[in-house]
XYZ file of C-alpha atoms in Angstrom:
294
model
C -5.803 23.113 -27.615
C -3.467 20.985 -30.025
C -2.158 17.397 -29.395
C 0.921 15.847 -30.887
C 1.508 12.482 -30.597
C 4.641 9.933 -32.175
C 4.094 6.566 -30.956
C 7.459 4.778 -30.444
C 5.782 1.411 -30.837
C 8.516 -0.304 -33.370
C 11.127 0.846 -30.236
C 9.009 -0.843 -27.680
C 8.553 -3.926 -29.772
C 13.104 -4.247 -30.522
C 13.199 -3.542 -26.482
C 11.012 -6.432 -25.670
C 12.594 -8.354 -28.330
C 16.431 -7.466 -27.081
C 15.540 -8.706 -23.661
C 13.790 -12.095 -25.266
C 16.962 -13.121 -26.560
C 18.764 -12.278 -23.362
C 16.329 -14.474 -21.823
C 16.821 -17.258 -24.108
C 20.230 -17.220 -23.999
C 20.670 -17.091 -20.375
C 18.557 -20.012 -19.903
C 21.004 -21.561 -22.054
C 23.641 -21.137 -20.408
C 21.774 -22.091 -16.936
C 21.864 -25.747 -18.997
C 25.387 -26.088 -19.897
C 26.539 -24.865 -16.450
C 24.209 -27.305 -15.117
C 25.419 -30.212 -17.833
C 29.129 -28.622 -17.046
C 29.067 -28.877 -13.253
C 28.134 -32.266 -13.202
C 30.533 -33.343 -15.870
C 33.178 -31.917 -13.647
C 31.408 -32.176 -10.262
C 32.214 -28.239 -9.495
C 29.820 -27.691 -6.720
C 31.260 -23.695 -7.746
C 29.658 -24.285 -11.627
C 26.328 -25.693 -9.938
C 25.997 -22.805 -7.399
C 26.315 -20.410 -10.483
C 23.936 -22.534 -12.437
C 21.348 -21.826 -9.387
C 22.502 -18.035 -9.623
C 22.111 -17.441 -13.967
C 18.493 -19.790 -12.540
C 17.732 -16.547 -10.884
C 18.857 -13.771 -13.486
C 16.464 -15.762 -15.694
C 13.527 -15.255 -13.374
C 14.538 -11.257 -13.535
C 14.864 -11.197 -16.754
C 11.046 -13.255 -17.568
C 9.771 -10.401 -15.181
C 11.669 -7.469 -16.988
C 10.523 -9.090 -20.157
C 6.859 -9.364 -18.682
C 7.079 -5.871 -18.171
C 8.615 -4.422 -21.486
C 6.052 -6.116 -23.286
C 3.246 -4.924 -21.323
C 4.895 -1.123 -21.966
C 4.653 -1.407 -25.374
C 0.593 -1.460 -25.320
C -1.973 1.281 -26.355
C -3.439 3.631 -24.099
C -6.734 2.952 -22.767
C -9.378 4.095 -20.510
C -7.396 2.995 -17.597
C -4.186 4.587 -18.544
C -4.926 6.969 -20.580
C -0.815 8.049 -21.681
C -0.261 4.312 -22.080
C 1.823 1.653 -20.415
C 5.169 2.775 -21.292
C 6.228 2.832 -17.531
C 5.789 -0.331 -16.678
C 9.408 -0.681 -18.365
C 10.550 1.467 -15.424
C 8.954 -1.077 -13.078
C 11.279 -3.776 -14.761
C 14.446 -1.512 -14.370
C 13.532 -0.925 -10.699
C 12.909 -4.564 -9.968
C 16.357 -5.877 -11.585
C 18.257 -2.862 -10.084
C 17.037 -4.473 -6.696
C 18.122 -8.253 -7.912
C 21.615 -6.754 -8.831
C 22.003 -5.128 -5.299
C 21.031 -7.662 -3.053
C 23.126 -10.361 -5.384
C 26.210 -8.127 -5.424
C 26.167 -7.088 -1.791
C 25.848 -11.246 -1.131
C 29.216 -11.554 -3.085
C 30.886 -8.695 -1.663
C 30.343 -10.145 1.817
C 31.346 -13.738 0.381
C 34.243 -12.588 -1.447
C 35.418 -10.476 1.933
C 35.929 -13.733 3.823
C 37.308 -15.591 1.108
C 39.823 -13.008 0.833
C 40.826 -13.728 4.594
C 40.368 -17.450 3.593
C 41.232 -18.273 -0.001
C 39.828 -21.712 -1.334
C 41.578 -23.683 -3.958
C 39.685 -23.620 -7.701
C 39.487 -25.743 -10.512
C 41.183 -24.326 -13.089
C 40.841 -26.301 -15.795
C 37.624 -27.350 -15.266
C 36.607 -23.174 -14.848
C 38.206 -22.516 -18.002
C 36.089 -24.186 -20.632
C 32.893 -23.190 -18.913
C 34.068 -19.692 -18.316
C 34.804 -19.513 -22.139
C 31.404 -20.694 -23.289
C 30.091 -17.768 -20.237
C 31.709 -15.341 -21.829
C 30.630 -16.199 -25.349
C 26.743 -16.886 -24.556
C 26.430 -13.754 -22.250
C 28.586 -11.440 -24.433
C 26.343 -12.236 -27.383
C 23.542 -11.179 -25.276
C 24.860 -7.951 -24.001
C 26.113 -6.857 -27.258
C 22.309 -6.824 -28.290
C 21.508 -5.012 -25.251
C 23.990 -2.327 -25.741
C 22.134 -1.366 -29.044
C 18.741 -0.149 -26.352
C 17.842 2.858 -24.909
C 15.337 2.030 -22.454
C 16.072 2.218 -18.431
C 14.509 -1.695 -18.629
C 16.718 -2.291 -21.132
C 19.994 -0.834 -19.396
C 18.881 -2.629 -16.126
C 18.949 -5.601 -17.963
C 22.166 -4.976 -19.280
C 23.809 -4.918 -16.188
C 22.057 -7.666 -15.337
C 24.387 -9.347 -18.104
C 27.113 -7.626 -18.105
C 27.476 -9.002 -14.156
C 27.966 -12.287 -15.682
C 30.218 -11.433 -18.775
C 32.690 -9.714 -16.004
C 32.445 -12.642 -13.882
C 33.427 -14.879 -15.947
C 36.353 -12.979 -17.402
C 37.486 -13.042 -13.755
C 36.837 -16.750 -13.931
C 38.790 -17.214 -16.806
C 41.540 -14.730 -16.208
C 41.795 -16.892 -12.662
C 41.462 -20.146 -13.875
C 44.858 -19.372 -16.434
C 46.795 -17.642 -13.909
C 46.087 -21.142 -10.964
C 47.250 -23.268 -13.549
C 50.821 -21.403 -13.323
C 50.938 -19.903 -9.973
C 48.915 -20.650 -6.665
C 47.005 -17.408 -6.255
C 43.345 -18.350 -5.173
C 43.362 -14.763 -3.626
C 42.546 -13.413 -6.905
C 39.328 -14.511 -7.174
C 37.721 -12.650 -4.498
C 39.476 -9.732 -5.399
C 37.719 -9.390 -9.379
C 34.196 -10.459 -7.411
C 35.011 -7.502 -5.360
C 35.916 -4.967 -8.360
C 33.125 -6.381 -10.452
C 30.343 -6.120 -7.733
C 31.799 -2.451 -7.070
C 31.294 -1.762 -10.614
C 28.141 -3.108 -10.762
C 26.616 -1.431 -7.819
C 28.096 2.179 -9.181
C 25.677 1.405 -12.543
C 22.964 0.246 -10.230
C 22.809 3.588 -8.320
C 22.736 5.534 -11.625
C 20.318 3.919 -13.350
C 18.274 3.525 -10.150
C 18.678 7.761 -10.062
C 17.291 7.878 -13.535
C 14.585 5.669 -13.224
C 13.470 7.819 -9.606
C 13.924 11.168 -12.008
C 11.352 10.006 -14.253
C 8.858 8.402 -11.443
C 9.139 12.236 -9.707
C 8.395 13.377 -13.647
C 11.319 15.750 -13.334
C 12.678 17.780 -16.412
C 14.151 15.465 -18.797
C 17.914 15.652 -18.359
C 18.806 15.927 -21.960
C 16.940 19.086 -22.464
C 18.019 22.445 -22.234
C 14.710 24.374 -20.793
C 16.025 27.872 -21.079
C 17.243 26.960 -25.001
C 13.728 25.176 -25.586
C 11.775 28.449 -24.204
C 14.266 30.565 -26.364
C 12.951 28.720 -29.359
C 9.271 28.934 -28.482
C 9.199 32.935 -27.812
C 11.350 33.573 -30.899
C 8.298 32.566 -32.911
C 6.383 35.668 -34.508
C 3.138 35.470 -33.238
C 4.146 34.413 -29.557
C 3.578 37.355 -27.369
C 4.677 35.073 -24.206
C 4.424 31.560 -22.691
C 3.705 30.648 -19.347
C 2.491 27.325 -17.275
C 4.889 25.015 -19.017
C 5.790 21.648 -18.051
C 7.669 19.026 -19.139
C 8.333 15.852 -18.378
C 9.191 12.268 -19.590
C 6.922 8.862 -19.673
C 10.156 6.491 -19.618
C 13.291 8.744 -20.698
C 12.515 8.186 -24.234
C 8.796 9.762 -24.569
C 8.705 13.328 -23.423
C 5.605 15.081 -22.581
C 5.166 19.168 -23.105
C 2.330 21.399 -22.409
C 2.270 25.179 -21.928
C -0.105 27.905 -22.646
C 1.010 31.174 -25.388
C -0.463 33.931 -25.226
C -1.028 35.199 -28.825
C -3.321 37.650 -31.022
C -2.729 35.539 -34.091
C -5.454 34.595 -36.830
C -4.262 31.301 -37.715
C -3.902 29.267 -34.696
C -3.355 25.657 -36.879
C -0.170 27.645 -38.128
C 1.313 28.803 -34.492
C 0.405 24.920 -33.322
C 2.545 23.558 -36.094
C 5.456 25.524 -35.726
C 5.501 25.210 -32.275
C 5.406 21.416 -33.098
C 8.397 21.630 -35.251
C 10.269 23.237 -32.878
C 9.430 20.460 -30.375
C 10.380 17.320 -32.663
C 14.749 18.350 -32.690
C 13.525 18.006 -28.269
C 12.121 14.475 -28.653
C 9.030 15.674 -27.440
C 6.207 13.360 -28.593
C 3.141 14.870 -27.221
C 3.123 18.497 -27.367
C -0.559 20.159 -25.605
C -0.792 23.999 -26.507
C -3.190 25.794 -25.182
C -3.565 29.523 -26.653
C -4.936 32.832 -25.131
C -5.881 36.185 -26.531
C -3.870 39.163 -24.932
C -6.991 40.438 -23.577
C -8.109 37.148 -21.901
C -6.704 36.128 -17.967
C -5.645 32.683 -17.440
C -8.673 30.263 -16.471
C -6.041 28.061 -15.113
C -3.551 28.046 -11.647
C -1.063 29.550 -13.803
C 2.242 29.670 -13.029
């Protein structure tokens, strides 16, 4: 039996480290609008200051969580903690629902019942929102990880909104079209909510350890029985730890006097896969499988 194993450590550490500095930044950004609100006494800035007050809880958790994915494997969990990152996508994906199905159902009856805005008092804050949050997701964009995405969205939520806030805030100052404002909250949550399902649909693939989506089984089994010495393969699974890790192990069946050699070719052919941890068990022609083989 062979093991192969790539640690993705210095991946896990930039993940916990891109979410860090969405943290940071966020929290910010929770003090200007709080500063901002009370220079301007916009009971609309304060009630977002309480809402970014909330993303930065989410985001303490999902950063919580990243870091505790990026330790060792132990006794306890014995392929490591790399899903507890999944925990953190599943937990923010359920933030971002429940806060953009509150909008939607706010910005429905303000669309029935428009309410007057500040516009220039938006505009400067809604500048400085876009500024602070964009730098954030622009270092978010760069990850991979489902946490990582969740989070993403998380701040991406905010960049949008405040685009609509700005966008608003120039158009009141020249026409008197309060109407627009629940409108973008209603395209924005929209958005939002289609990028929660997905990642929500990833995150569920991975928990059922379903085939990893960017693999091509039939191509990857191609590859493995085009090898010399493989007479056939059989009991193969694959899955994924957090969509970044796979995990492979199958049994050949193989009358071959260097077994080292077969193991590291099959390894080779695994690495193009990101497949981390390859298992291979091998088994003279002669020999039935020990195993529920299947």
């Amino acid at each position: 039996m062979a093991h192969n194993h790539n640690h993705q450590n210095n991946h896990g550490d930039n993940a916990t480290k891109n979410i860090s500095v969405a943290f940071f930044l966020n929290l910010f950004f929770v003090v200007v609008e709080v500063i901002g609100g009370l220079y301007t006494n916009s009971i609309a800035i304060l009630s977002d200051a309480l809402h970014d007050f909330g993303d930065c809880l989410s985001l303490a958790v999902a950063w919580a969580l990243q870091k505790k994915a990026t330790q060792k494997r132990d006794h306890k969990y014995t392929y490591g903690y790399r899903r507890f990152s999944l925990l953190g996508s599943i937990f923010l994906s359920g933030v971002l629902f429940i806060s953009s199905a509150i909008v939607l159902f706010e910005a429905g009856k303000r669309i029935f019942d428009p309410q007057e805005v500040s516009a220039h008092g938006m505009l400067g804050i809604a500048i400085v929102g876009i500024i602070i949050n964009g730098a954030a997701a622009l270092r978010l964009k760069k990850g991979s990880s489902l946490n990582e995405r969740a989070v993403f969205l998380h701040i991406m939520e905010d960049v949008l909104g405040w685009i609509a806030v700005l966008i608003v805030s120039i158009v009141m100052m020249f026409a008197s079209l309060p109407v627009l404002d629940p409108i973008l909250s209603i395209a924005i949550s929209l958005w939002v909510l289609s990028n929660v399902f997905r990642n929500m649909h990833d995150t569920f693939r991975i928990m059922l350890q379903a085939t990893p989506e960017n693999i091509d089984m039939e191509d990857l089994e191609k590859k493995l029985n085009a090898v010399e010495e493989v007479l056939s393969i059989h009991d193969l699974h694959l899955w994924t730890m957090d969509g970044e890790s796979h995990i492979m192990t199958f049994h050949v069946v193989s009358a071959t006097t260097n077994p080292e050699q077969l193991k590291h070719k099959i390894i080779n052919i695994a690495k193009p896969f990101h497949i981390d941890h390859v298992t291979i068990e091998i088994e003279k022609p002669e020999t039935h499988c020990q195993h529920n083989c299947d």
